[in-house]
Every structure is written in structure tokens, then in C-alpha cells.
GROMACS .gro file of C-alpha atoms in nm:
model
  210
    1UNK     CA    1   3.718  -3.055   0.293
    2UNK     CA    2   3.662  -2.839   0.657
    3UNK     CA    3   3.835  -2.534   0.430
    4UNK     CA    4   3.551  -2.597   0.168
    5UNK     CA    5   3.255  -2.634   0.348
    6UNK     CA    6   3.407  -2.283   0.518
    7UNK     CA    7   3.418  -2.141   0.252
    8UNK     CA    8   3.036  -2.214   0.147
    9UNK     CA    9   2.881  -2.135   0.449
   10UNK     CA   10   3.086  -1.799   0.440
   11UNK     CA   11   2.957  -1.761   0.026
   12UNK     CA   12   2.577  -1.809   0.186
   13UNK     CA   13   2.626  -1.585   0.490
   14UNK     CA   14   2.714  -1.331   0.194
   15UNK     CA   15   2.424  -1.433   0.047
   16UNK     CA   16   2.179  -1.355   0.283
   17UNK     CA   17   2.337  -1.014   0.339
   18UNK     CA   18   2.285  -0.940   0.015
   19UNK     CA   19   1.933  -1.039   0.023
   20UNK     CA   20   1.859  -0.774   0.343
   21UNK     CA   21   1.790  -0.465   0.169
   22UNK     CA   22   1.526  -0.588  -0.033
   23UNK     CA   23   1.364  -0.751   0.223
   24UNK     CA   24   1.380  -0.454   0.440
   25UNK     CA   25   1.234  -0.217   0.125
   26UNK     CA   26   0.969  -0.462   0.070
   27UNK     CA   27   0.879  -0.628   0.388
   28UNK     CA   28   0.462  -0.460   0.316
   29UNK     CA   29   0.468  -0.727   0.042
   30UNK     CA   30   0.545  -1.032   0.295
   31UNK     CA   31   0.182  -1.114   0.399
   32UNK     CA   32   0.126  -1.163   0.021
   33UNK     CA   33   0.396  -1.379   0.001
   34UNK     CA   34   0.323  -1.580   0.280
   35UNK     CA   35  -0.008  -1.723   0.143
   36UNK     CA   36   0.202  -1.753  -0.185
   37UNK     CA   37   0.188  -2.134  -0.394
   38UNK     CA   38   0.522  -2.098  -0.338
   39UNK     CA   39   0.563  -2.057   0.062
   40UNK     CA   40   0.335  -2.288   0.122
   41UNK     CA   41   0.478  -2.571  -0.059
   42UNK     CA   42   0.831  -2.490   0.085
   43UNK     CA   43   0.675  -2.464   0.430
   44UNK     CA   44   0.504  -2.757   0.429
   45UNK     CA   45   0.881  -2.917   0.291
   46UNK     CA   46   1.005  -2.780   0.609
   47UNK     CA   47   0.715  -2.962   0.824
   48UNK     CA   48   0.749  -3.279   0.647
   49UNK     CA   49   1.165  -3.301   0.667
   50UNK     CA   50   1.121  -3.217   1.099
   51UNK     CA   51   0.895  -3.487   1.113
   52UNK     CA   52   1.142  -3.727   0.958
   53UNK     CA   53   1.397  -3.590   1.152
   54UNK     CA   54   1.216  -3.595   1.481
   55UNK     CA   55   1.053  -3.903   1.412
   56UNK     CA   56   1.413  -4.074   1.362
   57UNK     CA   57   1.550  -3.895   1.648
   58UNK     CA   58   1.297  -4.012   1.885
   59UNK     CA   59   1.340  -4.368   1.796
   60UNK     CA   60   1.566  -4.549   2.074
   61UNK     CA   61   1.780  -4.737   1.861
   62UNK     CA   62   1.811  -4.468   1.615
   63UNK     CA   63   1.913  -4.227   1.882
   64UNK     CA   64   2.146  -4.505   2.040
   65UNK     CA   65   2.336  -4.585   1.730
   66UNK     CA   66   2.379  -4.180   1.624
   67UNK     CA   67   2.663  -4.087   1.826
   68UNK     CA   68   2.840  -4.394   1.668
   69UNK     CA   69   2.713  -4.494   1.367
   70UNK     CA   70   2.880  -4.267   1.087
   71UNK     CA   71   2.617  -4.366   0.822
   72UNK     CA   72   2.315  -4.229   1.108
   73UNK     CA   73   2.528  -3.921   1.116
   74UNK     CA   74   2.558  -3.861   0.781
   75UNK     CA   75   2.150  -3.919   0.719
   76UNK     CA   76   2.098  -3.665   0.942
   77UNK     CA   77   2.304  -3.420   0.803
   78UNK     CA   78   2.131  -3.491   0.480
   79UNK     CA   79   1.803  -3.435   0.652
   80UNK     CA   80   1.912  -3.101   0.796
   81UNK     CA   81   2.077  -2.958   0.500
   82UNK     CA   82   1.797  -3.010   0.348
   83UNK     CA   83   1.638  -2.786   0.555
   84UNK     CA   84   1.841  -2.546   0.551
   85UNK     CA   85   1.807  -2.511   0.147
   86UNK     CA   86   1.477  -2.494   0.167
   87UNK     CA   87   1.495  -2.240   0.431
   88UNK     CA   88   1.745  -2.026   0.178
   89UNK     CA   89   1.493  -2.100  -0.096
   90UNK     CA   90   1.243  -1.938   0.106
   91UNK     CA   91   1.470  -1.620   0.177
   92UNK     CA   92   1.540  -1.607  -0.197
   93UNK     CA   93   1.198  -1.648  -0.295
   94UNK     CA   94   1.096  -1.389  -0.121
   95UNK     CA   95   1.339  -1.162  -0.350
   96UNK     CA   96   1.186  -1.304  -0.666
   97UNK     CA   97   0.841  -1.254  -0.543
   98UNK     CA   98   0.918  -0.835  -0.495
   99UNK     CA   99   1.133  -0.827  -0.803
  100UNK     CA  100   1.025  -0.680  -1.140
  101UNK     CA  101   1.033  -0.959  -1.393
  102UNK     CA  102   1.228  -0.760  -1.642
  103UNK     CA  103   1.491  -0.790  -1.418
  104UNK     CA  104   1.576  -1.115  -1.458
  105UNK     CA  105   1.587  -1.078  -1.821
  106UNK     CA  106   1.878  -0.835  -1.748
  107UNK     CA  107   2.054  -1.073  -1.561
  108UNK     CA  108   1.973  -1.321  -1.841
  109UNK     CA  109   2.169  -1.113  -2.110
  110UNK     CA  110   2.500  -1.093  -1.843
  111UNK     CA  111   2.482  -1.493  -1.819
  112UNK     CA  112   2.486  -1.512  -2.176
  113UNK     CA  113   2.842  -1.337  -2.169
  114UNK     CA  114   2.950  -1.507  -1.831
  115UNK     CA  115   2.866  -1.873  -1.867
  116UNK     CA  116   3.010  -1.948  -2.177
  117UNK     CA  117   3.342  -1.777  -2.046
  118UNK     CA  118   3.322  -1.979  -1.800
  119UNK     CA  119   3.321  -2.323  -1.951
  120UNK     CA  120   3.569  -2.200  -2.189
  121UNK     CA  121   3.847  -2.093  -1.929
  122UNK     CA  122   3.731  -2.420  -1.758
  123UNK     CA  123   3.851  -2.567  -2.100
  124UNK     CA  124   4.156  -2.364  -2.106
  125UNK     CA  125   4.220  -2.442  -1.748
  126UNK     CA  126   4.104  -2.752  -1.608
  127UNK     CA  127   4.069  -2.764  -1.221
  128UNK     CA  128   4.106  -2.362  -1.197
  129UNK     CA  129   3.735  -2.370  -1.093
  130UNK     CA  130   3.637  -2.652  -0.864
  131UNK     CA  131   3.890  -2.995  -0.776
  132UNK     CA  132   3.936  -3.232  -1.085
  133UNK     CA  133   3.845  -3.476  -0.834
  134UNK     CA  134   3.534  -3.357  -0.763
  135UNK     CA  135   3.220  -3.645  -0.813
  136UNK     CA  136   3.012  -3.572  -1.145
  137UNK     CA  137   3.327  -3.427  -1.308
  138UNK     CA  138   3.419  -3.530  -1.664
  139UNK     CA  139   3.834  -3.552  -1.759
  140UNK     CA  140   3.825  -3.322  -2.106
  141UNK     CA  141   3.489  -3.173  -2.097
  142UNK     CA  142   3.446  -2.850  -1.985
  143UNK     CA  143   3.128  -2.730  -1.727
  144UNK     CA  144   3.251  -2.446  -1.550
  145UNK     CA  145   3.102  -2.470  -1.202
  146UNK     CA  146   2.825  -2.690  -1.289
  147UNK     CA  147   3.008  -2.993  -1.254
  148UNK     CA  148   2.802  -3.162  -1.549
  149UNK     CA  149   2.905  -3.089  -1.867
  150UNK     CA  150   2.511  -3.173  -2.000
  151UNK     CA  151   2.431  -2.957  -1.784
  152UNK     CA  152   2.633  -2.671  -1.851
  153UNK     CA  153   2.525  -2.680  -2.197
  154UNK     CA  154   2.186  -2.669  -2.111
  155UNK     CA  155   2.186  -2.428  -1.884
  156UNK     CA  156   2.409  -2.192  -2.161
  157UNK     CA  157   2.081  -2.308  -2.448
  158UNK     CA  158   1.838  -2.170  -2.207
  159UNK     CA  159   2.026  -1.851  -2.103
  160UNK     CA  160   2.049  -1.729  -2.444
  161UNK     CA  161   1.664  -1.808  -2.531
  162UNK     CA  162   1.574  -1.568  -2.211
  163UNK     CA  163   1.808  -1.302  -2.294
  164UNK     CA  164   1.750  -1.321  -2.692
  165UNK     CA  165   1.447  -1.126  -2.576
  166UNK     CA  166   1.566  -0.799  -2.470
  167UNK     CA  167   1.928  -0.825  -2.726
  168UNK     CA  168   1.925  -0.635  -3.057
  169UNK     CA  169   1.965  -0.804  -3.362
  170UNK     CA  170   2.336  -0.703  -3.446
  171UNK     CA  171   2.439  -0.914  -3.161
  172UNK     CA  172   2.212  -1.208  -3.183
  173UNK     CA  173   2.450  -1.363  -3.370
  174UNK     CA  174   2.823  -1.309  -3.165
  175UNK     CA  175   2.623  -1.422  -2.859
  176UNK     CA  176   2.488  -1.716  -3.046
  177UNK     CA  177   2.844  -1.787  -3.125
  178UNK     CA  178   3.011  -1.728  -2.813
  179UNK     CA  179   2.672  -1.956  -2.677
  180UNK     CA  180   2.790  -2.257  -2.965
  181UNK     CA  181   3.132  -2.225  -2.850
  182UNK     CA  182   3.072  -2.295  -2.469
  183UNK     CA  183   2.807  -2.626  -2.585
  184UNK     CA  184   3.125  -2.761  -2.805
  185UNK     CA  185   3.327  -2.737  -2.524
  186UNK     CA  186   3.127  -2.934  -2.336
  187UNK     CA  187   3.128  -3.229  -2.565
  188UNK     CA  188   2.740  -3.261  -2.486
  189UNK     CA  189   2.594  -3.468  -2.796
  190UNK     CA  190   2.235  -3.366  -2.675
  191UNK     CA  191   2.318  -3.005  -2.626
  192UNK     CA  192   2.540  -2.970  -2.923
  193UNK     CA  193   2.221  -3.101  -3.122
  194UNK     CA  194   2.005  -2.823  -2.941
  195UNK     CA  195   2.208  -2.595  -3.030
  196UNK     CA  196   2.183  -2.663  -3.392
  197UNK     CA  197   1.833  -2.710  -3.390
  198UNK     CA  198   1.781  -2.316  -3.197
  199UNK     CA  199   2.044  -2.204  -3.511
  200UNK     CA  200   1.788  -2.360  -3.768
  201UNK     CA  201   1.449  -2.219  -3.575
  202UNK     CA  202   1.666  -1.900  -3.558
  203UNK     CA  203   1.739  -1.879  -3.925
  204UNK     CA  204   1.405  -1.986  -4.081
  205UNK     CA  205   1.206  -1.717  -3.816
  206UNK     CA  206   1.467  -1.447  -3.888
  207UNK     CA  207   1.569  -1.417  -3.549
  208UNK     CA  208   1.962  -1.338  -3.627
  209UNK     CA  209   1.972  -1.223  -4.006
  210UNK     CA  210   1.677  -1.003  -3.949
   0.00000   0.00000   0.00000
């Protein structure tokens, strides 16, 4: 467990390095951000979570029971880890706020390669990608690093709708493939359903025959 929770705060330290350069070449834009829907609903997540935590804190038996009570520990840990992903949803919003939107729809058509890889060597190789053990996992159906095999499917429907946009006809249909192959393997009645559904719209609006 220490070795994991090394390992992610060493995967978000990379994170945030990542995420300097385009703060630095934009940092003109930050006022406009700052007054952003966005900003100030994250900030004021930030205000509210301190207060609880404060609030808590400050409360004698609370603050008594906290070096001893392992359930008091843990709720503040929730509290501040919290914080801290709101904090790294600010950071990263900031990057999506200075970011051309057509970029994303680039990224989109490289998920709709990667993710159903992904659930398909989880498939292939159970456990290769996170602990069979892990909570949420499902024995037999694939998710990839998800976790949730409903939502893996999901999340493989929806990357293919975003990147259909910007991919030419002639492979429409492998991706949609490759995309049907990753839902089956996650054994997700809803998203198998989707998926047939998208194939129908697809057909009927001439979206992969042309």
C-alpha cells in the first residue's frame, strides 16, 4: 500500500511538471481565468472543505480523539485529499482554459486506439494493470484502469463519438470495431446495448458506409 500511494504522488508530481510550460506560455490569460465559472466554483470547494476541516479540528473532542481514533484520522485524510484534487483540478483547468479545443479532439482519436487496447490486454491479462484485489473490480470482466467495467465501456462509447469527428470515413468502421470489441469485453449489458444502438444511428445517417 506505502509503495502505491508512492507511486501516485510521484505519477502527480509528473503531472504538474508537465503542466509548467503551458502555464508559463500562457500565464497573460490567468486573470481571465480567475474570474472563470470554473475557478470560482472550485475555489469556493476549497473554502467550504477548510471550513469543515477547521471547524472539526477546532472542536475539543474532535481534536482529543484524532491522534487516537483511526476512523478521525481517516476523515481527515478524506477531507484533505479532497483538497488537494480540487487544487490539481484547478492546475489542470487552467490548461484546458488556454488550450485550443481542437486539441482535445486529437487526443480523442488516440483514446479511441488506446482504451480499447487497454481493456482488451486487461482481458488477455488479468491483474497486469491494477491488483485483482482491488475494490470495484469485477473477476472476468475486463476495465483496463477504470476499475468498472460499466464504466470502461462508457467511457470507450463516448471516446469514439468525440473523435468520429475529425476520422475519415475509411476508418470509421475498424475503430468502431476495435470500439465494439473493448464494450464486449467488458460484459457491460448497458454499454453493449449502446453500442448497438450508435451502430444503428451510424448506419441509417451514413456515418460509416458513406
Amino acid at each position: 500500500m506505502t509503495a502505491i500511494k508512492g507511486c501516485l504522488g510521484t505519477a502527480f508530481f509528473l503531472l504538474f511538471l508537465l503542466m509548467v510550460p503551458p502555464l508559463l506560455a500562457r500565464r497573460s490569460a490567468l486573470p481571465a481565468y480567475l474570474l472563470s465559472p470554473f475557478f470560482l466554483w472550485a475555489g469556493a470547494l476549497v473554502v467550504l472543505n477548510l471550513i469543515h476541516l477547521s471547524a472539526w479540528l477546532a472542536d475539543g473532542d474532535a481534536g482529543r480523539t484524532y491522534l487516537v481514533d483511526h476512523a478521525a484520522q481517516a476523515r481527515a485524510g478524506l477531507i484533505l485529499t479532497r483538497i488537494q484534487y480540487i487544487l490539481f483540478s484547478i492546475v489542470l483547468g487552467f490548461v484546458v482554459f488556454v488550450t485550443p479545443v481542437r486539441s482535445y479532439l486529437y487526443a480523442a482519436v488516440a483514446l479511441m486506439v488506446l482504451l480499447p487496447c487497454a481493456i482488451l490486454l486487461d482481458f488477455a491479462l488479468p491483474g497486469l494493470l491494477y491488483p485483482l484485489d482491488t475494490n470495484g473490480a469485477v473477476l472476468g470482466r475486463a476495465a483496463a484502469t477504470f476499475i468498472n467495467p460499466t464504466t470502461a465501456g462508457e467511457a470507450v462509447l463516448h471516446v469514439f463519438i468525440v473523435g468520429c469527428a475529425l476520422v475519415g470515413m475509411k476508418y470509421r468502421g475498424p475503430l468502431f470495431l476495435l470500439a465494439g470489441a473493448g464494450v464486449l469485453a467488458t460484459f457491460s449489458r448497458s454499454s453493449i446495448i449502446a453500442w448497438g444502438v450508435i451502430l444503428l444511428i451510424l448506419v441509417v445517417r451514413r456515418f460509416l458506409l458513406g
